[in-house]
Short mmCIF file of C-alpha atoms and ligand atoms in Angstrom, two decimals:
data_model
loop_
_atom_site.label_atom_id
_atom_site.label_comp_id
_atom_site.label_asym_id
_atom_site.label_seq_id
_atom_site.Cartn_x
_atom_site.Cartn_y
_atom_site.Cartn_z
CA UNK A 297 0.00 0.00 0.00
CA UNK A 298 1.37 3.42 -1.00
CA UNK A 299 -0.15 6.89 -1.31
CA UNK A 300 0.54 6.79 -5.04
CA UNK A 301 1.57 4.22 -7.62
CA UNK A 302 3.25 5.44 -10.80
CA UNK A 303 3.28 2.89 -13.61
CA UNK A 304 6.36 3.57 -15.77
CA UNK A 305 9.82 4.64 -14.62
CA UNK A 306 10.78 6.44 -17.84
CA UNK A 307 11.27 10.17 -18.26
CA UNK A 308 7.64 11.09 -17.56
CA UNK A 309 6.90 8.62 -14.76
CA UNK A 310 10.19 9.30 -12.95
CA UNK A 311 9.68 13.09 -13.03
CA UNK A 312 6.13 12.76 -11.70
CA UNK A 313 7.13 10.24 -9.01
CA UNK A 314 9.97 12.49 -7.84
CA UNK A 315 7.58 15.43 -7.73
CA UNK A 316 4.96 13.44 -5.77
CA UNK A 317 7.56 12.49 -3.17
CA UNK A 318 8.36 16.20 -2.74
CA UNK A 319 4.67 16.64 -1.90
CA UNK A 320 5.09 14.17 0.95
CA UNK A 321 3.41 11.15 -0.67
CA UNK A 322 4.70 7.59 -0.28
CA UNK A 323 5.32 6.53 -3.88
CA UNK A 324 5.89 3.18 -5.60
CA UNK A 325 7.09 3.13 -9.21
CA UNK A 326 6.32 -0.03 -11.18
CA UNK A 327 8.59 -0.35 -14.20
CA UNK A 328 9.32 -2.75 -17.04
CA UNK A 329 12.21 -5.14 -17.48
CA UNK A 330 15.66 -4.40 -18.93
CA UNK A 331 14.28 -5.38 -22.32
CA UNK A 332 11.37 -2.93 -22.21
CA UNK A 333 11.33 -0.13 -24.75
CA UNK A 334 12.24 3.17 -23.16
CA UNK A 335 12.22 6.41 -25.10
CA UNK A 336 13.90 7.86 -22.00
CA UNK A 337 17.12 6.05 -22.89
CA UNK A 338 17.10 6.84 -26.60
CA UNK A 339 16.53 10.52 -26.90
CA UNK A 340 18.39 13.54 -28.22
CA UNK A 341 18.25 15.69 -25.10
CA UNK A 342 16.84 18.94 -26.42
CA UNK A 343 14.90 21.24 -24.12
CA UNK A 344 13.09 22.82 -27.03
CA UNK A 345 10.61 25.66 -27.02
CA UNK A 346 10.63 27.10 -30.52
CA UNK A 347 8.34 24.65 -32.26
CA UNK A 348 6.06 23.72 -29.38
CA UNK A 349 2.43 24.76 -29.22
CA UNK A 350 1.80 25.81 -32.80
CA UNK A 351 -1.98 25.21 -32.89
CA UNK A 352 -2.47 24.72 -29.14
CA UNK A 353 -1.53 27.82 -27.09
CA UNK A 354 -1.79 25.98 -23.75
CA UNK A 355 0.99 23.66 -24.91
CA UNK A 356 3.14 26.67 -25.82
CA UNK A 357 2.56 28.07 -22.31
CA UNK A 358 3.26 24.71 -20.67
CA UNK A 359 6.50 24.26 -22.62
CA UNK A 360 7.74 27.76 -21.85
CA UNK A 361 6.90 27.29 -18.18
CA UNK A 362 8.81 24.00 -18.23
CA UNK A 363 11.88 25.58 -19.83
CA UNK A 364 11.82 28.43 -17.30
CA UNK A 365 11.64 25.93 -14.41
CA UNK A 366 14.56 23.84 -15.67
CA UNK A 367 17.45 25.72 -13.99
CA UNK A 368 15.85 25.58 -10.52
CA UNK A 369 14.75 21.98 -11.09
CA UNK A 370 18.29 20.95 -12.03
CA UNK A 371 19.68 22.68 -8.92
CA UNK A 372 17.27 20.90 -6.58
CA UNK A 373 17.90 17.52 -8.19
CA UNK A 374 21.69 17.93 -8.25
CA UNK A 375 21.70 19.15 -4.65
CA UNK A 376 19.76 16.06 -3.59
CA UNK A 377 21.62 13.47 -5.65
CA UNK A 378 25.00 14.93 -6.63
CA UNK A 379 24.16 14.08 -10.26
CA UNK A 380 24.12 16.77 -12.94
CA UNK A 381 21.38 16.71 -15.56
CA UNK A 382 23.75 18.67 -17.81
CA UNK A 383 21.20 21.39 -18.54
CA UNK A 384 22.16 24.64 -20.21
CA UNK A 385 20.09 27.09 -22.21
CA UNK A 386 22.35 29.00 -24.58
CA UNK A 387 19.48 29.29 -27.09
CA UNK A 388 18.85 26.88 -29.96
CA UNK A 389 18.99 27.03 -33.74
CA UNK A 390 16.77 25.39 -36.32
CA UNK A 391 19.03 25.42 -39.40
CA UNK A 392 17.24 25.86 -42.73
CA UNK A 393 18.56 24.25 -45.89
CA UNK A 394 16.26 26.06 -48.34
CA UNK A 395 14.48 29.41 -48.71
CA UNK A 396 11.19 27.54 -48.44
CA UNK A 397 12.18 26.07 -45.07
CA UNK A 398 13.30 29.50 -43.84
CA UNK A 399 9.97 31.01 -44.93
CA UNK A 400 8.28 28.23 -42.95
CA UNK A 401 10.15 29.38 -39.85
CA UNK A 402 9.12 33.02 -40.47
CA UNK A 403 5.50 31.87 -40.71
CA UNK A 404 5.86 29.81 -37.52
CA UNK A 405 7.32 32.83 -35.71
CA UNK A 406 4.37 34.99 -36.80
CA UNK A 407 1.87 32.37 -35.58
CA UNK A 408 3.68 31.95 -32.26
CA UNK A 409 3.81 35.72 -31.76
CA UNK A 410 0.06 35.79 -32.31
CA UNK A 411 -0.33 33.61 -29.21
CA UNK A 412 1.31 35.88 -26.60
CA UNK A 413 3.45 38.43 -28.42
CA UNK A 414 7.19 38.67 -29.08
CA UNK A 415 8.10 39.32 -25.43
CA UNK A 416 6.86 35.90 -24.37
CA UNK A 417 8.29 33.98 -27.32
CA UNK A 418 11.82 35.06 -28.12
CA UNK A 419 12.43 33.79 -31.66
CA UNK A 420 14.47 35.56 -34.33
CA UNK A 421 15.13 34.72 -37.95
CA UNK A 422 18.83 34.79 -38.88
CA UNK A 423 20.39 34.99 -42.32
CA UNK A 424 23.31 32.81 -43.33
CA UNK A 425 25.98 35.30 -42.20
CA UNK A 426 24.37 35.63 -38.77
CA UNK A 427 24.26 31.85 -38.39
CA UNK A 428 27.93 31.59 -39.42
CA UNK A 429 28.85 34.11 -36.71
CA UNK A 430 27.28 31.84 -34.09
CA UNK A 431 28.36 28.51 -35.59
CA UNK A 432 31.50 28.84 -37.73
CA UNK A 433 31.90 26.08 -40.32
CA UNK A 434 28.32 25.73 -41.55
CA UNK A 435 27.88 24.17 -44.98
CA UNK A 436 27.13 26.14 -48.17
CA UNK A 437 23.52 24.85 -48.23
CA UNK A 438 22.56 26.55 -44.95
CA UNK A 439 20.47 29.59 -45.92
CA UNK A 440 19.52 30.79 -42.43
CA UNK A 441 17.97 29.67 -39.18
CA UNK A 442 15.47 30.42 -36.50
CA UNK A 443 17.04 31.19 -33.13
CA UNK A 444 15.06 30.86 -29.91
CA UNK A 445 16.69 32.20 -26.76
CA UNK A 446 14.55 29.93 -24.57
CA UNK A 447 15.92 26.70 -26.09
CA UNK A 448 18.55 24.53 -24.48
CA UNK A 449 19.67 20.96 -23.94
CA UNK A 450 20.38 18.44 -21.19
CA UNK A 451 21.83 15.00 -20.64
CA UNK A 452 18.95 12.49 -20.81
CA UNK A 453 21.03 9.81 -19.12
CA UNK A 454 22.08 12.19 -16.32
CA UNK A 455 18.50 13.37 -15.87
CA UNK A 456 17.00 9.87 -15.71
CA UNK A 457 19.69 8.66 -13.33
CA UNK A 458 19.25 11.72 -11.10
CA UNK A 459 15.47 11.28 -11.02
CA UNK A 460 15.77 7.60 -10.09
CA UNK A 461 18.40 8.37 -7.45
CA UNK A 462 16.23 11.24 -6.15
CA UNK A 463 13.19 8.96 -5.87
CA UNK A 464 15.16 6.48 -3.78
CA UNK A 465 16.75 9.23 -1.65
CA UNK A 466 13.31 10.58 -0.80
CA UNK A 467 12.19 7.13 0.33
CA UNK A 468 10.29 6.13 -2.81
CA UNK A 469 10.41 2.63 -4.26
CA UNK A 470 11.25 1.72 -7.86
CA UNK A 471 10.35 -1.86 -8.76
CA UNK A 472 11.81 -3.08 -12.07
CA UNK A 473 10.42 -6.13 -13.91
CA UNK A 474 7.07 -5.28 -12.35
CA UNK A 475 4.83 -4.80 -15.40
CA UNK A 476 1.21 -4.00 -14.62
CA UNK A 477 -1.08 -6.63 -16.13
CA UNK A 478 -4.42 -5.69 -14.56
CA UNK A 479 -5.92 -2.69 -12.77
CA UNK A 480 -9.08 -2.48 -10.75
CA UNK A 481 -10.64 -0.18 -8.20
CA UNK A 482 -11.92 -1.58 -4.92
CA UNK A 483 -13.31 0.39 -1.98
CA UNK A 484 -11.81 3.65 -3.19
CA UNK A 485 -8.36 2.18 -3.77
CA UNK A 486 -6.59 1.37 -7.05
CA UNK A 487 -5.13 -2.13 -7.19
CA UNK A 488 -2.44 -2.97 -9.73
CA UNK A 489 -1.68 -6.59 -10.44
CA UNK A 490 1.79 -7.55 -11.71
CA UNK A 491 3.32 -10.97 -12.39
CA UNK A 492 4.91 -10.80 -8.95
CA UNK A 493 2.21 -9.37 -6.76
CA UNK A 494 -0.36 -6.72 -6.05
CA UNK A 495 0.07 -3.03 -5.22
CA UNK A 496 -2.54 -0.64 -3.96
CA UNK A 497 -2.89 3.13 -3.60
CA UNK A 498 -5.64 5.76 -3.71
CA UNK A 499 -3.72 7.61 -6.45
CA UNK A 500 -2.60 5.89 -9.63
CA UNK A 501 -0.59 7.54 -12.41
CA UNK A 502 -0.34 5.86 -15.80
CA UNK A 503 2.99 7.03 -17.24
CA UNK A 504 4.15 4.06 -19.26
CA UNK A 505 4.83 5.75 -22.61
CA UNK A 506 3.29 3.74 -25.43
CA UNK A 507 2.31 1.18 -22.76
CA UNK A 508 -0.42 3.62 -21.70
CA UNK A 509 -2.60 2.41 -24.57
CA UNK A 510 -2.94 -1.03 -22.94
CA UNK A 511 -3.06 0.37 -19.38
CA UNK A 512 -5.80 2.83 -20.29
CA UNK A 513 -7.93 0.04 -21.71
CA UNK A 514 -7.63 -1.82 -18.38
CA UNK A 515 -9.66 1.01 -16.81
CA UNK A 516 -11.93 1.68 -19.80
CA UNK A 517 -10.00 4.71 -20.98
CA UNK A 518 -8.80 5.17 -24.55
CA UNK A 519 -5.45 7.00 -24.44
CA UNK A 520 -4.57 7.83 -28.06
CA UNK A 521 -0.86 7.02 -28.15
CA UNK A 522 1.24 5.28 -30.73
CA UNK A 523 4.95 4.77 -31.41
CA UNK A 524 7.17 6.73 -33.78
CA UNK A 525 10.68 5.40 -34.26
CA UNK A 526 13.69 7.69 -34.28
CA UNK A 527 17.40 6.98 -34.72
CA UNK A 528 20.40 8.94 -33.46
CA UNK A 529 24.14 8.79 -34.14
CA UNK A 530 26.92 9.72 -31.74
CA UNK A 531 30.50 10.64 -32.59
CA UNK A 532 33.75 10.43 -30.71
CA UNK A 533 34.58 13.35 -28.41
CA UNK A 534 36.00 16.49 -29.96
CA UNK A 535 36.99 19.90 -28.64
CA UNK A 536 34.24 22.53 -28.38
CA UNK A 537 32.71 22.91 -31.85
CA UNK A 538 29.09 23.95 -31.30
CA UNK A 539 28.29 26.73 -28.86
CA UNK A 540 24.55 26.20 -29.34
CA UNK A 541 22.43 23.12 -29.97
CA UNK A 542 20.66 22.85 -33.30
CA UNK A 543 17.53 20.80 -33.87
CA UNK A 544 19.54 18.09 -35.67
CA UNK A 545 23.12 18.28 -34.35
CA UNK A 546 24.28 19.14 -30.86
CA UNK A 547 27.41 18.77 -28.78
CA UNK A 548 27.11 17.16 -25.37
CA UNK A 549 28.89 18.29 -22.21
CA UNK A 550 31.27 15.35 -22.68
CA UNK A 551 32.28 16.59 -26.15
CA UNK A 552 30.52 13.98 -28.29
CA UNK A 553 28.27 15.16 -31.11
CA UNK A 554 24.76 13.79 -31.39
CA UNK A 555 23.29 13.66 -34.88
CA UNK A 556 19.61 13.14 -35.08
CA UNK A 557 17.01 12.11 -35.66
CA UNK A 558 14.69 10.20 -37.95
CA UNK A 559 10.92 9.79 -38.02
CA UNK A 560 9.86 6.28 -39.09
CA UNK A 561 6.15 5.68 -38.53
CA UNK A 562 6.20 2.39 -40.42
CA UNK A 563 8.75 0.78 -38.05
CA UNK A 564 6.19 -0.47 -35.52
CA UNK A 565 7.96 -1.61 -32.38
CA UNK A 566 11.28 -2.38 -34.11
CA UNK A 567 13.73 0.00 -32.40
CA UNK A 568 16.95 -1.27 -34.01
CA UNK A 569 19.21 1.07 -35.93
CA UNK A 570 19.50 0.55 -39.69
CA UNK A 571 22.16 1.35 -42.30
CA UNK A 572 19.97 3.37 -44.65
CA UNK A 573 18.72 5.72 -41.95
CA UNK A 574 22.20 6.08 -40.43
CA UNK A 575 23.45 7.09 -43.92
CA UNK A 576 20.61 9.62 -44.31
CA UNK A 577 21.25 11.24 -40.94
CA UNK A 578 25.00 11.39 -41.58
CA UNK A 579 24.51 12.93 -45.05
CA UNK A 580 22.12 15.59 -43.75
CA UNK A 581 24.43 16.42 -40.85
CA UNK A 582 27.38 16.79 -43.25
CA UNK A 583 25.40 19.27 -45.34
CA UNK A 584 24.93 21.33 -42.20
CA UNK A 585 28.49 20.93 -40.90
CA UNK A 586 30.99 19.63 -43.51
CA UNK A 587 33.75 19.45 -40.84
CA UNK A 588 31.90 16.44 -39.39
CA UNK A 589 33.63 14.35 -42.08
CA UNK A 590 36.73 14.49 -39.86
CA UNK A 591 34.93 13.10 -36.81
CA UNK A 592 34.35 9.36 -36.34
CA UNK A 593 30.96 7.93 -35.57
CA UNK A 594 31.09 5.53 -32.65
CA UNK A 595 27.54 4.35 -32.16
CA UNK A 596 23.96 4.57 -33.37
CA UNK A 597 20.72 3.68 -31.68
CA UNK A 598 17.00 3.74 -32.18
CA UNK A 599 14.05 4.38 -29.91
CA UNK A 600 10.27 4.64 -30.06
CA UNK A 601 8.75 8.02 -29.28
CA UNK A 602 5.30 8.21 -27.72
CA UNK A 603 3.10 10.20 -30.08
CA UNK A 604 -0.48 11.40 -29.91
CA UNK A 605 -2.57 12.09 -33.06
CA UNK A 606 -1.71 15.82 -33.04
CA UNK A 607 1.68 15.35 -31.33
CA UNK A 608 0.65 17.47 -28.32
CA UNK A 609 0.77 15.92 -24.82
CA UNK A 610 -2.18 14.19 -23.20
CA UNK A 611 -2.91 14.63 -19.48
CA UNK A 612 -6.00 12.80 -18.26
CA UNK A 613 -8.03 12.92 -15.09
CA UNK A 614 -11.65 11.76 -15.17
CA UNK A 615 -14.42 12.31 -12.64
CA UNK A 616 -15.63 8.72 -13.05
CA UNK A 617 -12.13 7.40 -12.24
CA UNK A 618 -11.20 9.32 -9.06
CA UNK A 619 -7.52 9.33 -8.19
CA UNK A 620 -6.46 8.09 -11.62
CA UNK A 621 -4.24 10.19 -13.87
CA UNK A 622 -2.47 9.55 -17.16
CA UNK A 623 0.42 11.47 -18.75
CA UNK A 624 1.95 11.13 -22.20
CA UNK A 625 4.16 13.35 -24.31
CA UNK A 626 6.91 13.16 -26.90
CA UNK A 627 9.10 15.74 -25.14
CA UNK A 628 9.81 14.18 -21.79
CA UNK A 629 13.14 15.97 -21.34
CA UNK A 630 11.77 19.39 -22.28
CA UNK A 631 8.83 18.93 -19.92
CA UNK A 632 10.65 17.14 -17.06
CA UNK A 633 10.74 20.22 -14.83
CA UNK A 634 7.09 21.12 -15.34
CA UNK A 635 6.07 17.50 -14.78
CA UNK A 636 8.00 17.37 -11.51
CA UNK A 637 7.21 20.82 -10.15
CA UNK A 638 3.73 21.60 -11.56
CA UNK A 639 1.98 18.43 -12.72
CA UNK A 640 2.96 16.32 -9.69
CA UNK A 641 1.58 18.85 -7.17
CA UNK A 642 -1.70 18.91 -9.14
CA UNK A 643 -1.87 15.11 -8.97
CA UNK A 644 -1.05 15.18 -5.25
CA UNK A 645 -3.89 17.67 -4.76
CA UNK A 646 -6.25 15.36 -6.66
CA UNK A 647 -7.09 17.46 -9.73
CA UNK A 648 -5.45 18.90 -12.83
CA UNK A 649 -5.49 22.70 -13.06
CA UNK A 650 -7.94 24.24 -15.57
CA UNK A 651 -4.96 25.73 -17.46
CA UNK A 652 -4.02 22.30 -18.80
CA UNK A 653 -7.57 21.05 -19.43
CA UNK A 654 -7.13 21.63 -23.20
CA UNK A 655 -4.32 19.05 -23.07
CA UNK A 656 -6.74 16.22 -22.23
CA UNK A 657 -7.70 13.68 -24.91
CA UNK A 658 -11.20 15.20 -24.97
CA UNK A 659 -9.84 17.49 -27.68
CA UNK A 660 -10.09 14.51 -30.05
CA UNK A 661 -13.81 13.97 -29.31
CA UNK A 662 -15.24 15.82 -32.28
CA UNK A 663 -18.80 15.21 -33.50
CA UNK A 664 -18.88 13.28 -36.78
CA UNK A 665 -22.24 14.58 -38.04
C1 LIG B 1237 14.88 9.28 -31.02
C2 LIG B 1237 14.24 10.09 -29.97
C3 LIG B 1237 14.61 11.42 -29.78
C4 LIG B 1237 14.00 12.17 -28.77
N1 LIG B 1237 14.45 13.44 -28.54
C5 LIG B 1237 13.91 14.17 -27.54
C6 LIG B 1237 14.41 15.46 -27.25
O1 LIG B 1237 15.34 15.96 -27.88
N2 LIG B 1237 13.81 16.17 -26.25
C7 LIG B 1237 12.75 15.67 -25.53
O2 LIG B 1237 12.24 16.38 -24.68
N3 LIG B 1237 12.29 14.43 -25.77
C8 LIG B 1237 12.84 13.68 -26.75
N4 LIG B 1237 12.40 12.40 -26.98
C9 LIG B 1237 11.22 11.93 -26.27
C10 LIG B 1237 11.47 11.48 -24.85
O3 LIG B 1237 12.46 10.50 -24.79
C11 LIG B 1237 10.11 10.94 -24.38
O4 LIG B 1237 9.19 12.01 -24.36
C12 LIG B 1237 10.14 10.37 -23.02
O5 LIG B 1237 11.13 9.42 -22.85
C13 LIG B 1237 8.78 9.72 -22.77
O6 LIG B 1237 8.79 9.29 -21.47
P1 LIG B 1237 7.79 8.19 -20.97
O7 LIG B 1237 8.12 8.02 -19.55
O8 LIG B 1237 6.40 8.56 -21.37
O9 LIG B 1237 8.13 6.89 -21.81
P2 LIG B 1237 9.44 5.96 -21.71
O10 LIG B 1237 10.63 6.80 -21.43
O11 LIG B 1237 9.40 5.11 -22.94
O12 LIG B 1237 9.16 5.07 -20.45
C14 LIG B 1237 8.05 4.21 -20.36
C15 LIG B 1237 8.33 3.26 -19.21
O13 LIG B 1237 7.13 2.57 -18.91
C16 LIG B 1237 7.46 1.22 -18.63
N5 LIG B 1237 6.27 0.40 -18.87
C17 LIG B 1237 5.62 0.20 -20.03
N6 LIG B 1237 4.54 -0.60 -19.83
C18 LIG B 1237 4.53 -0.90 -18.51
C19 LIG B 1237 3.68 -1.68 -17.68
N7 LIG B 1237 2.62 -2.34 -18.17
N8 LIG B 1237 3.97 -1.79 -16.35
C20 LIG B 1237 5.05 -1.16 -15.81
N9 LIG B 1237 5.89 -0.39 -16.57
C21 LIG B 1237 5.63 -0.28 -17.89
C22 LIG B 1237 8.63 0.90 -19.54
O14 LIG B 1237 9.39 -0.16 -19.00
C23 LIG B 1237 9.40 2.23 -19.53
O15 LIG B 1237 10.40 2.26 -18.55
C24 LIG B 1237 12.99 11.61 -27.96
C25 LIG B 1237 12.63 10.27 -28.14
C26 LIG B 1237 13.25 9.51 -29.12
C27 LIG B 1237 12.87 8.08 -29.28
#
């Protein structure tokens, strides 16, 4: 018996569990086995604001709030665990390889400024010379970029490790190889059955990535999530080459360069890397930064993102399922701080704030006649 069970110990579940513990709840995290698919261990590590919320202002607000919370969140987590999440926010660049792409960024900027104005959303359009000043050595095909001062990046491995360590330090439990196979509600308490036993709590958070589809159905809830494969390449360490992250190439604190990422909807649950996609990513990265030809690739990996039909997050709480919450998003690093410091307190208090109501899956319930 706990105060709260979180199903899923990935980027979303771990951030929420850590945040619930800070609210004084006794928390048990049920997680998958070593062979489970985990987007948390496959991602690119951007804390990215500039493209988030186009078409859903509340998501733009939520993302900006999350980015603003990141520095304080990192400090608390590092103070508690001694582990750095490697966060910095030097701004981020979306490099454009054609005039058409650059025009698309101008249009995006105009739409985003329509939401809250230029003060709230700090995005500029740079020409080629301005990009070259920031990132010397860009390729001849780069025509310009959008620069957002609120963008940054972090170490996904550092973050996940710190969250797990923080959960344990605060007295929470993380149980691996403890996949939920059935859920029911008895006498006001949620009971979760796993292969090894039974866990109970008045509050239950479904945060199992793509696994939320099956978990939702166990309680009669349709959570519209599906997988979208992505692959990433990593190079050997080099000296400092990129002062700012770009949406496709970034340099980590350790000096390696991450080249990303693909979008492969047809891959299903196959998360292996593949030669053709590796070649594509490498070729595109070389067009952006020809000097990459002198740097050796050391590894490639794939992972399955959790996507919703419109790619915006889904946060669920239903009156007919008291104490039950569900959380899904495809930007678990970007939103880690807001999940830990805003979403978790809402869950602890028993209700999601009206400000994020538009992020529920009810937005997909449109009349067909
Ligand atoms: C290639 C790629 C690049 C990405 N780049 C970025 C980026 O730059 N920035 C960013 O913010 N995000 C990025 N992401 C997305 C980010 O990784 C995800 O948003 C995040 O990991 C989702 O977290 P999650 O906890 O929902 O799912 P996951 O991290 O996948 O974790 C789900 C967990 O649930 C567990 N689970 C599943 N079913 C059950 C069950 N029945 N019982 C118990 N446990 C269960 C699994 O074992 C797993 O540990 C990227 C993802 C990929 C794949």
